[in-house]
Short mmCIF file of C-alpha atoms and ligand atoms in Angstrom, two decimals:
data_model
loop_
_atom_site.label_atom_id
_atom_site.label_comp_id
_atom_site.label_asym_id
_atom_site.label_seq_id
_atom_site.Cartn_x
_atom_site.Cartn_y
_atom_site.Cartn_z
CA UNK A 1 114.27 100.89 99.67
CA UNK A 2 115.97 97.62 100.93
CA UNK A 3 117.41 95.19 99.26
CA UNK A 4 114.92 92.74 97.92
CA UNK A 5 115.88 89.07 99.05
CA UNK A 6 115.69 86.02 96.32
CA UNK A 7 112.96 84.77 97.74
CA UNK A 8 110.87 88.40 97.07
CA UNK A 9 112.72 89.10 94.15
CA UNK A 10 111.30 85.43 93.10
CA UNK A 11 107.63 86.07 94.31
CA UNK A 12 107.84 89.49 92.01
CA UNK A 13 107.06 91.43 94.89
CA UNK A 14 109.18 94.50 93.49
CA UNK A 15 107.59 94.00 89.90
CA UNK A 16 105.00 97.11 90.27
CA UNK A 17 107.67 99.74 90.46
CA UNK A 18 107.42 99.49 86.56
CA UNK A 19 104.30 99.79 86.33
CA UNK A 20 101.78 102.93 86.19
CA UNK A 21 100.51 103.62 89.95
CA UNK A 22 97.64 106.16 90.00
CA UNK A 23 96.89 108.30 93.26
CA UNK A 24 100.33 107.86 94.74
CA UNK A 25 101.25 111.16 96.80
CA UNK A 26 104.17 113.31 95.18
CA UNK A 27 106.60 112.82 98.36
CA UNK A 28 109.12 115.81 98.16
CA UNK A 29 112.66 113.68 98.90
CA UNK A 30 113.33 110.63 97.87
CA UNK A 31 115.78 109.70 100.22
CA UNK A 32 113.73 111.09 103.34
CA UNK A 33 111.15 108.36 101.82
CA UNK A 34 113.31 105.63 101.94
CA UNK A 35 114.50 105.80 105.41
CA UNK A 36 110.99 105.31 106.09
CA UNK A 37 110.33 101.95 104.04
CA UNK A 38 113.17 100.93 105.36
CA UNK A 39 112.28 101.65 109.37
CA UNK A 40 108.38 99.87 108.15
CA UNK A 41 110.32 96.96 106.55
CA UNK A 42 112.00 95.60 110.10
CA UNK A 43 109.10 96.71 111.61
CA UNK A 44 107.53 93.80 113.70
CA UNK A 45 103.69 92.76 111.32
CA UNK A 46 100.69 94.09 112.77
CA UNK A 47 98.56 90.93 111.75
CA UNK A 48 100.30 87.68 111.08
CA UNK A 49 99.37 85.24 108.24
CA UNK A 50 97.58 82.71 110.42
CA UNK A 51 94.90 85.36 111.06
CA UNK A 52 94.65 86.14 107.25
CA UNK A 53 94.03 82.53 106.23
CA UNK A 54 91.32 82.65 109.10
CA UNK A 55 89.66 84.88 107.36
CA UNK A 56 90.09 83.91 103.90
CA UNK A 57 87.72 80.87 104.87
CA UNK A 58 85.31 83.04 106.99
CA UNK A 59 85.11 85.01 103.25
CA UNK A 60 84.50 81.63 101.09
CA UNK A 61 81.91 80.77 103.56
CA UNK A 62 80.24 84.02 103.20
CA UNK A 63 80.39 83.58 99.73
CA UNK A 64 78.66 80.48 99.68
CA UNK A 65 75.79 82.41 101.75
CA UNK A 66 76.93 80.34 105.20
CA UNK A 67 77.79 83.56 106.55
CA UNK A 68 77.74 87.22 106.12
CA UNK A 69 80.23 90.07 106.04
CA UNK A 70 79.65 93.21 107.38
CA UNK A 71 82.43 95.42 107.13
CA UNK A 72 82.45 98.92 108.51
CA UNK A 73 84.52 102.25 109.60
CA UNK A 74 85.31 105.68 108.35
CA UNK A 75 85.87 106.83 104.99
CA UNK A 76 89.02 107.92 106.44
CA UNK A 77 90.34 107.38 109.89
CA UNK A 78 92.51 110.75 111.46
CA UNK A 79 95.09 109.92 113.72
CA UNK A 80 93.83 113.04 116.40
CA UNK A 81 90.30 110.77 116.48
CA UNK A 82 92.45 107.47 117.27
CA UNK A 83 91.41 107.72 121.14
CA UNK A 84 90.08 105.03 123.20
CA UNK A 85 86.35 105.61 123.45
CA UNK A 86 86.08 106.69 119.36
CA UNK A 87 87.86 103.13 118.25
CA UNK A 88 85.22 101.42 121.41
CA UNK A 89 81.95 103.32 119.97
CA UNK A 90 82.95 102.11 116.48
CA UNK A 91 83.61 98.70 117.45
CA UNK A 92 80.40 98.53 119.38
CA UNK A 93 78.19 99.84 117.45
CA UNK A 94 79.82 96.83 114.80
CA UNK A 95 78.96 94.48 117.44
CA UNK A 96 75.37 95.71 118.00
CA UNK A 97 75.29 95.82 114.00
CA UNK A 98 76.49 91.90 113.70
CA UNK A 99 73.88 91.20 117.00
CA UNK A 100 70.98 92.37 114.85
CA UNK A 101 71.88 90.45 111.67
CA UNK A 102 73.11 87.69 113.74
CA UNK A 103 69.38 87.20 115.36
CA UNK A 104 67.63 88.50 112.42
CA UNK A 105 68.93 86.42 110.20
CA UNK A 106 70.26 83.20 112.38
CA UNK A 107 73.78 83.63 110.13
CA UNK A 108 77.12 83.54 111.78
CA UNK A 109 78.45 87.49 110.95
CA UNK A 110 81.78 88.22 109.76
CA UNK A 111 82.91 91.77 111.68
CA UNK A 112 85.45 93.41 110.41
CA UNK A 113 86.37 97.54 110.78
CA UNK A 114 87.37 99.72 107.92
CA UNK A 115 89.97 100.35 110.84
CA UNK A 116 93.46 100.67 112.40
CA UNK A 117 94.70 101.86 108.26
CA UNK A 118 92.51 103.38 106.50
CA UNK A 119 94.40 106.74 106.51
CA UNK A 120 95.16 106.91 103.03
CA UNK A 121 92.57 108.82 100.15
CA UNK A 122 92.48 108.68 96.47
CA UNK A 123 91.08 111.60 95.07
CA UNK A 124 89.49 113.44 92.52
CA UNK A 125 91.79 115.90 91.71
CA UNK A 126 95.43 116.58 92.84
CA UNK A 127 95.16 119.62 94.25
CA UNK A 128 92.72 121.88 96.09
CA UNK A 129 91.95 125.64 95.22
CA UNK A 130 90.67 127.97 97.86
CA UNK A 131 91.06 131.77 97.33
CA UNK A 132 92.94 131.18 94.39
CA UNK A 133 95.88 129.81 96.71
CA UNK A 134 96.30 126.33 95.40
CA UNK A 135 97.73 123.60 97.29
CA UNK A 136 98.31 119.68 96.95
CA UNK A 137 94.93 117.97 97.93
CA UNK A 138 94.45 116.50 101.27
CA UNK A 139 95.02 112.50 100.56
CA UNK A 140 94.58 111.18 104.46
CA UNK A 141 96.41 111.43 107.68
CA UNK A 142 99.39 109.13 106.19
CA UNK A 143 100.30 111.66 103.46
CA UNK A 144 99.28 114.97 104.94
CA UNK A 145 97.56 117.36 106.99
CA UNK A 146 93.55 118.16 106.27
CA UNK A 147 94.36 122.32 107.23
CA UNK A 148 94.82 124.58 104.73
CA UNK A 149 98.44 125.78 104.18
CA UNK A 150 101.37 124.58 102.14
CA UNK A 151 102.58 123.50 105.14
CA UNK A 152 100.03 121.24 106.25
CA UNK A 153 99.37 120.12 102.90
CA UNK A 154 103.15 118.97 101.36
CA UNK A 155 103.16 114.75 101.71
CA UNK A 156 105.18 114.16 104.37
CA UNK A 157 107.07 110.47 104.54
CA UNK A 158 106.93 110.40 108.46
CA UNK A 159 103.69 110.11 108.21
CA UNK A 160 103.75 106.15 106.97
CA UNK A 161 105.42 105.96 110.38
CA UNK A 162 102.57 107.25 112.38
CA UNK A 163 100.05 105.33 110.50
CA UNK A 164 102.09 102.74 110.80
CA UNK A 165 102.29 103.08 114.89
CA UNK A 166 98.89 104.48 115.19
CA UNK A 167 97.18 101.17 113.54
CA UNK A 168 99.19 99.28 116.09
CA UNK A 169 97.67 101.47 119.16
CA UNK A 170 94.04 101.10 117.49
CA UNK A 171 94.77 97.39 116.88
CA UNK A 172 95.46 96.69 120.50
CA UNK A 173 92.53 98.50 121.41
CA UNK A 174 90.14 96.25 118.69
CA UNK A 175 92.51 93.06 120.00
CA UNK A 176 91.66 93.83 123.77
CA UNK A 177 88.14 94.78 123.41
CA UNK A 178 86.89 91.71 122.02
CA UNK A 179 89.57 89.51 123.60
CA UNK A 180 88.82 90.73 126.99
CA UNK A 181 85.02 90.26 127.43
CA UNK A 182 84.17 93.37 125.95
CA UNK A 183 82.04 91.80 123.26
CA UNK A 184 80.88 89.31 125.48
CA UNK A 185 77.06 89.00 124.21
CA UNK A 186 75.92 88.84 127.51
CA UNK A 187 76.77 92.29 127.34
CA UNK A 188 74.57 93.29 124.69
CA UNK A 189 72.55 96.03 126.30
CA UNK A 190 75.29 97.86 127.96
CA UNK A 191 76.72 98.69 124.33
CA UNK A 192 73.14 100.71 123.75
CA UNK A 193 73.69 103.85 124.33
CA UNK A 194 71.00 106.85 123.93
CA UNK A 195 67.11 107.10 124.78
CA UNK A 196 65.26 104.10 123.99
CA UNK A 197 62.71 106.60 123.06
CA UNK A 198 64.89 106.84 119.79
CA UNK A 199 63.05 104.10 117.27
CA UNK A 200 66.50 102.37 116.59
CA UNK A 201 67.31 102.27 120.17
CA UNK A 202 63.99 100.86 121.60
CA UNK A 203 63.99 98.26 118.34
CA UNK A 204 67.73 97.25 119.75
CA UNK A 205 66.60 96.76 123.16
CA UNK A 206 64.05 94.35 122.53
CA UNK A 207 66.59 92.12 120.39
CA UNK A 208 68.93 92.40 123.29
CA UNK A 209 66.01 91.38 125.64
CA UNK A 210 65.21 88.56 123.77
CA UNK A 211 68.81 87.55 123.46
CA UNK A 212 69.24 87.97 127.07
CA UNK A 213 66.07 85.12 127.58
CA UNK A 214 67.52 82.82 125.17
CA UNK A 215 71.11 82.95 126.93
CA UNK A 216 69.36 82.28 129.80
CA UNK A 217 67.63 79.67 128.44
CA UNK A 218 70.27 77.86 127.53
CA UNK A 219 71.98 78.20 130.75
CA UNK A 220 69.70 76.70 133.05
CA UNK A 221 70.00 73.94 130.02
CA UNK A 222 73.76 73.48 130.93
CA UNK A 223 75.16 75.23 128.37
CA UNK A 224 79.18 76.48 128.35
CA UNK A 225 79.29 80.09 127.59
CA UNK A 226 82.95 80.43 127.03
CA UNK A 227 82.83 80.96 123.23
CA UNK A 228 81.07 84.11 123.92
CA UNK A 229 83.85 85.83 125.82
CA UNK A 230 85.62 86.64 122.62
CA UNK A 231 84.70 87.49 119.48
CA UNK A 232 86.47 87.36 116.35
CA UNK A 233 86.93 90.90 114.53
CA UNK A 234 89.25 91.59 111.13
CA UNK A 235 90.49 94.89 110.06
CA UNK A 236 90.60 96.49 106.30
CA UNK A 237 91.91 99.29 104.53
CA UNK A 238 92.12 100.37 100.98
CA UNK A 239 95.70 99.41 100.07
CA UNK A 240 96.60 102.54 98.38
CA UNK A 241 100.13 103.45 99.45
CA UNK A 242 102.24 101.14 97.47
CA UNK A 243 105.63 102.14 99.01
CA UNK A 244 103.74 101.73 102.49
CA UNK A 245 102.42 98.15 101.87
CA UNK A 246 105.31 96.99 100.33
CA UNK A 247 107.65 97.48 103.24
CA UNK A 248 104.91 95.53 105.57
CA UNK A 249 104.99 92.71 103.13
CA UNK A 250 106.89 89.74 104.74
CA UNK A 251 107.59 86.32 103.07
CA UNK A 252 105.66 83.62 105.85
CA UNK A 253 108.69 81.01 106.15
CA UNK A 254 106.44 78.28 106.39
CA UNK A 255 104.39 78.59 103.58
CA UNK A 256 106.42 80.50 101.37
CA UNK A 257 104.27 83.13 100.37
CA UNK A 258 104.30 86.93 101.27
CA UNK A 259 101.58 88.48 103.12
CA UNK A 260 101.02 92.27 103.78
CA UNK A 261 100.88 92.19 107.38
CA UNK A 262 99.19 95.93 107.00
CA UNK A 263 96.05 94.71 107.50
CA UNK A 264 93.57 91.42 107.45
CA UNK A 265 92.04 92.28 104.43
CA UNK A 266 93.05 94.93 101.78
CA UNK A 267 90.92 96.12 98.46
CA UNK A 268 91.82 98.04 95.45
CA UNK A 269 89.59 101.16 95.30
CA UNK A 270 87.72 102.16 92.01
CA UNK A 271 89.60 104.38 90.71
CA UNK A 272 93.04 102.20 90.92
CA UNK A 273 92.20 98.90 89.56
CA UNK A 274 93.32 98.89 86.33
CA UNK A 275 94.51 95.47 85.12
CA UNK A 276 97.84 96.68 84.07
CA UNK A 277 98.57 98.86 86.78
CA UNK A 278 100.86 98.77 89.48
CA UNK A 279 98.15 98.62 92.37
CA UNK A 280 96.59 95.01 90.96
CA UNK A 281 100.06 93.68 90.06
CA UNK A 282 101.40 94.11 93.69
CA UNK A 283 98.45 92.89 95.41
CA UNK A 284 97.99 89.85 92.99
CA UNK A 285 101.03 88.58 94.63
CA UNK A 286 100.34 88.86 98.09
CA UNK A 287 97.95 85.77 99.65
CA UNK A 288 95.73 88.36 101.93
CA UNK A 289 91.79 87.97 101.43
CA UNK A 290 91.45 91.10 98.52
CA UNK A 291 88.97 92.76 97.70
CA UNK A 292 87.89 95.20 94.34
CA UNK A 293 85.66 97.55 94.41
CA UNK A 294 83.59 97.46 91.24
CA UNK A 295 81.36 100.93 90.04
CA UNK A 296 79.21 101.35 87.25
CA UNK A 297 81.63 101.34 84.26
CA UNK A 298 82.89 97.61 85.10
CA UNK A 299 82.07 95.72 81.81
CA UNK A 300 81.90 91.79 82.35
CA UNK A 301 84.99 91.26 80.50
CA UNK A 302 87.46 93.93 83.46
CA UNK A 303 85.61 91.48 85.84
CA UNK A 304 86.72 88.19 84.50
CA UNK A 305 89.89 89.47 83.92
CA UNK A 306 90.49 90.89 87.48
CA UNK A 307 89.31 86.95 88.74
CA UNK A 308 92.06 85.85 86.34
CA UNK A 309 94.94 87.98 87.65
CA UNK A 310 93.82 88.19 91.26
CA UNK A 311 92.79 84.41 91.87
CA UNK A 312 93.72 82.32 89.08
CA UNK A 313 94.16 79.00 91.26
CA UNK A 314 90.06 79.89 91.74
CA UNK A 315 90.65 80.04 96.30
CA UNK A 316 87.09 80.34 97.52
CA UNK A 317 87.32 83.31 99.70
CA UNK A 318 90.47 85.28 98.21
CA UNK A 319 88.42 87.89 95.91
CA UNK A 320 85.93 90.00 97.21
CA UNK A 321 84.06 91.82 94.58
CA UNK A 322 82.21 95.34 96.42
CA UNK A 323 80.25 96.78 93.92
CA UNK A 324 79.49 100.67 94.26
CA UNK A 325 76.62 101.22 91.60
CA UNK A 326 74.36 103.88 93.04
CA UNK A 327 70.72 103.06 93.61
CA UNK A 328 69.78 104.71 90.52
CA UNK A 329 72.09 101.73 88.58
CA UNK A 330 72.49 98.91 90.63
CA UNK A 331 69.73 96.98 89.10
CA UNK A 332 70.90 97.23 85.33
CA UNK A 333 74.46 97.17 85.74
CA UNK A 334 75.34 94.33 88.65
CA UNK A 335 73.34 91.85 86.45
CA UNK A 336 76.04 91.06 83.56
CA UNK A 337 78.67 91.37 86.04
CA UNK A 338 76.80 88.53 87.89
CA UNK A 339 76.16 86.66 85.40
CA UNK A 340 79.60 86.88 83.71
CA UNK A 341 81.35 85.84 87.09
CA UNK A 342 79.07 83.03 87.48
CA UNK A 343 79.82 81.40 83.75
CA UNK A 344 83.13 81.65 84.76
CA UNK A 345 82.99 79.32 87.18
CA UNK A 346 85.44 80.74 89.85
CA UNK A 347 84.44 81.55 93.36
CA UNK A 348 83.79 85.62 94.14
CA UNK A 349 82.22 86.72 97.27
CA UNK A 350 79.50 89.78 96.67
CA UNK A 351 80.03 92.30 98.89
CA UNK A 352 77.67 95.74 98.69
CA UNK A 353 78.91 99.15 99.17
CA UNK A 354 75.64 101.46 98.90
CA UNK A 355 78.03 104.49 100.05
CA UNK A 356 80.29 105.43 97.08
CA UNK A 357 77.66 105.60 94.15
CA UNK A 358 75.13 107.56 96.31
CA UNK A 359 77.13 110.98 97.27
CA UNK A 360 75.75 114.01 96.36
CA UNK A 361 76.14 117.78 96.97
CA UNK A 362 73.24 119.22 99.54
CA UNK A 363 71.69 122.38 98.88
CA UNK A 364 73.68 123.93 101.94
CA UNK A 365 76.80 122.57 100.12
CA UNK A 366 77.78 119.48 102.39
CA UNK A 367 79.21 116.37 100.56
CA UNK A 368 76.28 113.87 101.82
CA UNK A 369 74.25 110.81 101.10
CA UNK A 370 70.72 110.19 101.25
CA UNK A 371 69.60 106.74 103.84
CA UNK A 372 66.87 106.28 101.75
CA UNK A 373 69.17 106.03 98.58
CA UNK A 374 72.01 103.88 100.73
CA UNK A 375 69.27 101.66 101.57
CA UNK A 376 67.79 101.46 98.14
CA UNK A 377 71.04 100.24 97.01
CA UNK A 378 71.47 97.51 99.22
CA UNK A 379 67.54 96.05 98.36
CA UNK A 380 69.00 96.21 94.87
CA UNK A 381 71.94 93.82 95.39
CA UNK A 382 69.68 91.88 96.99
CA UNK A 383 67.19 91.42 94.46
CA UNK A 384 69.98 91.17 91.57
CA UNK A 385 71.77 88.59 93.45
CA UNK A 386 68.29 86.25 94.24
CA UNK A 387 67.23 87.10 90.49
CA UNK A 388 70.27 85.60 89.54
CA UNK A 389 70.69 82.80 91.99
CA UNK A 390 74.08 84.00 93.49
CA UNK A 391 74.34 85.02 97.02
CA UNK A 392 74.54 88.24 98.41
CA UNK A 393 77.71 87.96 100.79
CA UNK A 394 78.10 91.35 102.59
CA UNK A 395 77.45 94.85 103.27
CA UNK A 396 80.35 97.21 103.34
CA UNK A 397 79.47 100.67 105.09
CA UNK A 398 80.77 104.11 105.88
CA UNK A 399 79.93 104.31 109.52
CA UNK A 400 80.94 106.12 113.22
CA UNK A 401 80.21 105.06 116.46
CA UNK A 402 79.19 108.69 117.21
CA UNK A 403 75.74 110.81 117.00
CA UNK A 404 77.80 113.06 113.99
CA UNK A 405 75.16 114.33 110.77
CA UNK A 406 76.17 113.48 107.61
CA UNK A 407 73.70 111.36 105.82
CA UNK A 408 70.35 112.94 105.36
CA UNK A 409 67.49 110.90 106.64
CA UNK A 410 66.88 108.40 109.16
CA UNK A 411 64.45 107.71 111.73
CA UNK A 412 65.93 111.22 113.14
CA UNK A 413 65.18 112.61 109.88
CA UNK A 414 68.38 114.67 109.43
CA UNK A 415 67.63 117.21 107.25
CA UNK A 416 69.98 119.62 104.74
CA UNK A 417 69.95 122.22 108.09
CA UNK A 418 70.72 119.45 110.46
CA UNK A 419 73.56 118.66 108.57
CA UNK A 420 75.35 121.66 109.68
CA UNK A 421 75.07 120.56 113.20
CA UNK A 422 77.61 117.88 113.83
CA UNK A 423 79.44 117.48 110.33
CA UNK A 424 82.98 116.10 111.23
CA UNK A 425 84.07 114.16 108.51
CA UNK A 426 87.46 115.05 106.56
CA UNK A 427 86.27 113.05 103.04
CA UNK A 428 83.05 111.24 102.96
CA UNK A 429 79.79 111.74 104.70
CA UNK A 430 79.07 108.58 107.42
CA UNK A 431 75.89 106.80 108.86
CA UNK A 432 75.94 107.36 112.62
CA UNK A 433 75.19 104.98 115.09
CA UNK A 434 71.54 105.32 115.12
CA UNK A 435 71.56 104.99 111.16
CA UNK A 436 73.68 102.27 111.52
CA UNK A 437 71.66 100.06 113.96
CA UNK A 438 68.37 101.09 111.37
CA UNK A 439 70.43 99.92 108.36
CA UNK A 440 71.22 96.64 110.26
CA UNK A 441 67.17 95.94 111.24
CA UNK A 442 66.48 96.59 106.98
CA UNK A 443 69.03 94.31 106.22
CA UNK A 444 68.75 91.99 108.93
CA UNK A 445 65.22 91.67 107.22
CA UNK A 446 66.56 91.16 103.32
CA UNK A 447 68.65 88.31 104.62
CA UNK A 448 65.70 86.37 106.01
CA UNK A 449 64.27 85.16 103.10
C1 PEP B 1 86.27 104.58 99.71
O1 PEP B 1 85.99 103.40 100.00
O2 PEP B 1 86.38 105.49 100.54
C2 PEP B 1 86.45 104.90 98.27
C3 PEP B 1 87.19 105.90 97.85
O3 PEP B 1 85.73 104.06 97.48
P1 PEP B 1 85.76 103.80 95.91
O4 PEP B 1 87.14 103.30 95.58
O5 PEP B 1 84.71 102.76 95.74
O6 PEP B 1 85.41 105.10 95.23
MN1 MN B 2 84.76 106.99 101.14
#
């Protein structure tokens, strides 16, 4: 570890090493580990705070229902799948995603990839039997290797390096893509890719069609297309790996305050946001957009007290609250939460994650998700949220940009065989990009009312 300067010792930015941090990796050497923070800590940011603010008032305004956030990505990236075309299919079939809510629902879209850092995994249990050999549990690309052998498996600290310089390399692949007239919505069929025989597809290409007329539309009326050359696009991870997002913390000279230049936006997962923990204490003190995810066991009262320690000057835009219910609970147990947040008085943007409280176990033993269940969960938060006259801000998904089968369902109707066919993913099961383009039509359609 370095040296903490006054100004970080000041902010308390060091204060969560005495505190309890759940799902940290056991790293074998100490000393091996601090070389790395170290190397991270001069380590030029990979976002800078400017960017961060940006989006901290993109977030309020989605929270106010002036815009919507759809955030999206893998459940965990690899580093062997951070190629060129993999990051483009992902961030186009975002795009295509934000096009269809974007028409559907005439509301500016907030895009942002569960991307370029989300190599890190909590996880259920430490370690993983097979055999009866029993090794440490695979927890992401930054810790360790997915293959079976103690080997693989034993956290290694070099890895925070490599996820540190493979963000950077997917980064300037997201920066150049929609800097450089990549996302250019003139382009909008070009990113459809498949048979337009496919339901999803041929739905897509008519939107695209009639985008196409009204862009040309507005042309002959004299219109300057220029803001279309770029678009804006934010990356997120879970910040998991304390020791890795402290030494990417930097103190902004300007304003004062320390960012975690890791990332745009960062959220506390589920099963690490406990109010006197080390993961809520560290990220309280950081002025990134945060986010918590939220399952079925949040009572009202871990709610308020998460808005208390994790925006107490009330910043419209700072706290993201993704709830993870599961279809089956969504409608009984967001309600109280809403409701409690909303006497409060503070401003929270709801963000919906119908991924995490939907996995289940198929009968050919894949860890899946049903589209009909995903989906289920999202009309829920929207019915809870226009019940209770708050707005539904966002939909937060497990996607790829690829034709992979992992959800069961869909206009393809992938099937418990079918999942066998193309199942790549290392932790959880992902919508493809046909199920992603349907998901964005049904939601496109919840919006408009
Ligand atoms: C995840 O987002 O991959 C995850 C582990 O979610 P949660 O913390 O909601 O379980
Ligand atoms: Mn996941």
């Amino acid at each position: 570890m370095t040296m903490p300067t006054d100004t970080e010792a000041a902010l308390g930015l060091d204060d969560y090493r005495a505190l309890a941090a759940r799902q940290q990796p056991t790293w074998p050497d100490a000393e091996a580990l601090g070389r790395v923070t170290a190397r991270l800590a001069a380590a030029p940011p990979l976002v800078v705070p400017s960017e961060m603010d940006q989006l901290t008032a993109r977030l309020a305004a989605a929270g106010r229902g002036e815009a919507f956030l759809l955030q999206g990505g893998d459940c965990a990236e690899t580093f062997a799948e951070a190629q060129a075309d993999r990051i483009r299919n992902k961030i186009r079939t975002l795009l295509q995603m934000a096009v269809v809510l974007t028409h559907g629902a005439s509301m500016p879209v907030v895009k942002m990839g569960r991307m370029a850092g989300q190599y890190a995994k909590p996880r259920s249990t430490d370690t993983e039997t097979r055999d009866g050999v029993t090794l440490p549990a695979y927890r992401g690309d930054m810790v360790n290797a997915h293959a079976f052998t103690r080997e693989d498996r034993v956290p290694d600290p070099e890895r925070l390096v490599a996820g540190y310089e493979i963000s950077a390399a997917t980064l300037a692949v997201v920066r150049a893509f929609t800097a450089g007239g990549g996302a250019d919505l003139r382009r909008v069929h070009e990113w459809n890719r498949g048979f337009t025989r496919n339901p999803a597809y041929a739905r897509y290409e008519r939107t695209a069609r009639e985008i196409d007329r009204a862009i040309r539309f507005m042309a002959a009326c004299g219109a300057d297309f220029d803001a279309l050359q770029s678009v804006e696009m934010f990356v997120s991870h879970e910040a998991l790996l304390l020791d890795y997002e402290r030494a990417l913390t930097r103190v902004d000279t300007r304003s004062g305050r320390a960012y975690d230049t890791s990332g745009h936006f960062l959220w506390i997962g589920e099963r690490t946001r406990q109010l006197d923990g080390a993961h809520v204490d560290f990220l309280a003190r950081v002025a990134n957009p945060i986010g918590v995810k939220l399952g079925p066991t949040t009572s009202p009262d871990d709610a308020l007290a998460l808005m208390d320690r994790l925006n107490p000057a009330g910043t419209p835009g700072r706290l993201t609250f993704i709830t993870r219910m599961g279809a089956a609970q969504i409608r009984t147990a967001l309600p109280p939460l809403v409701a409690a947040v909303h006497a409060h008085g503070a401003p929270v943007t709801w963000v919906t994650d119908p991924m995490h409280g939907n996995t289940i176990t198929s009968a050919s033993g894949y860890k899946t998700r049903r589209f009909d269940d995903v989906l289920d969960e999202v009309r829920g938060f929207f019915e809870v949220h226009h019940a209770e006259g708050s707005v539904p801000g966002g939909l937060h998904v497990e996607l790829t940009g690829d034709d992979v089968t992992e959800v069961l369902g869909g206009s393809e109707e992938i099937d418990d065989d079918g999942l066998a066919l193309r199942y790549e993913t290392l932790v959880d099961p992902r919508l493809n990009h046909q199920q992603s383009l349907e998901m964005a039509f049904q939601v496109a359609e919840m919006l408009q009312r």
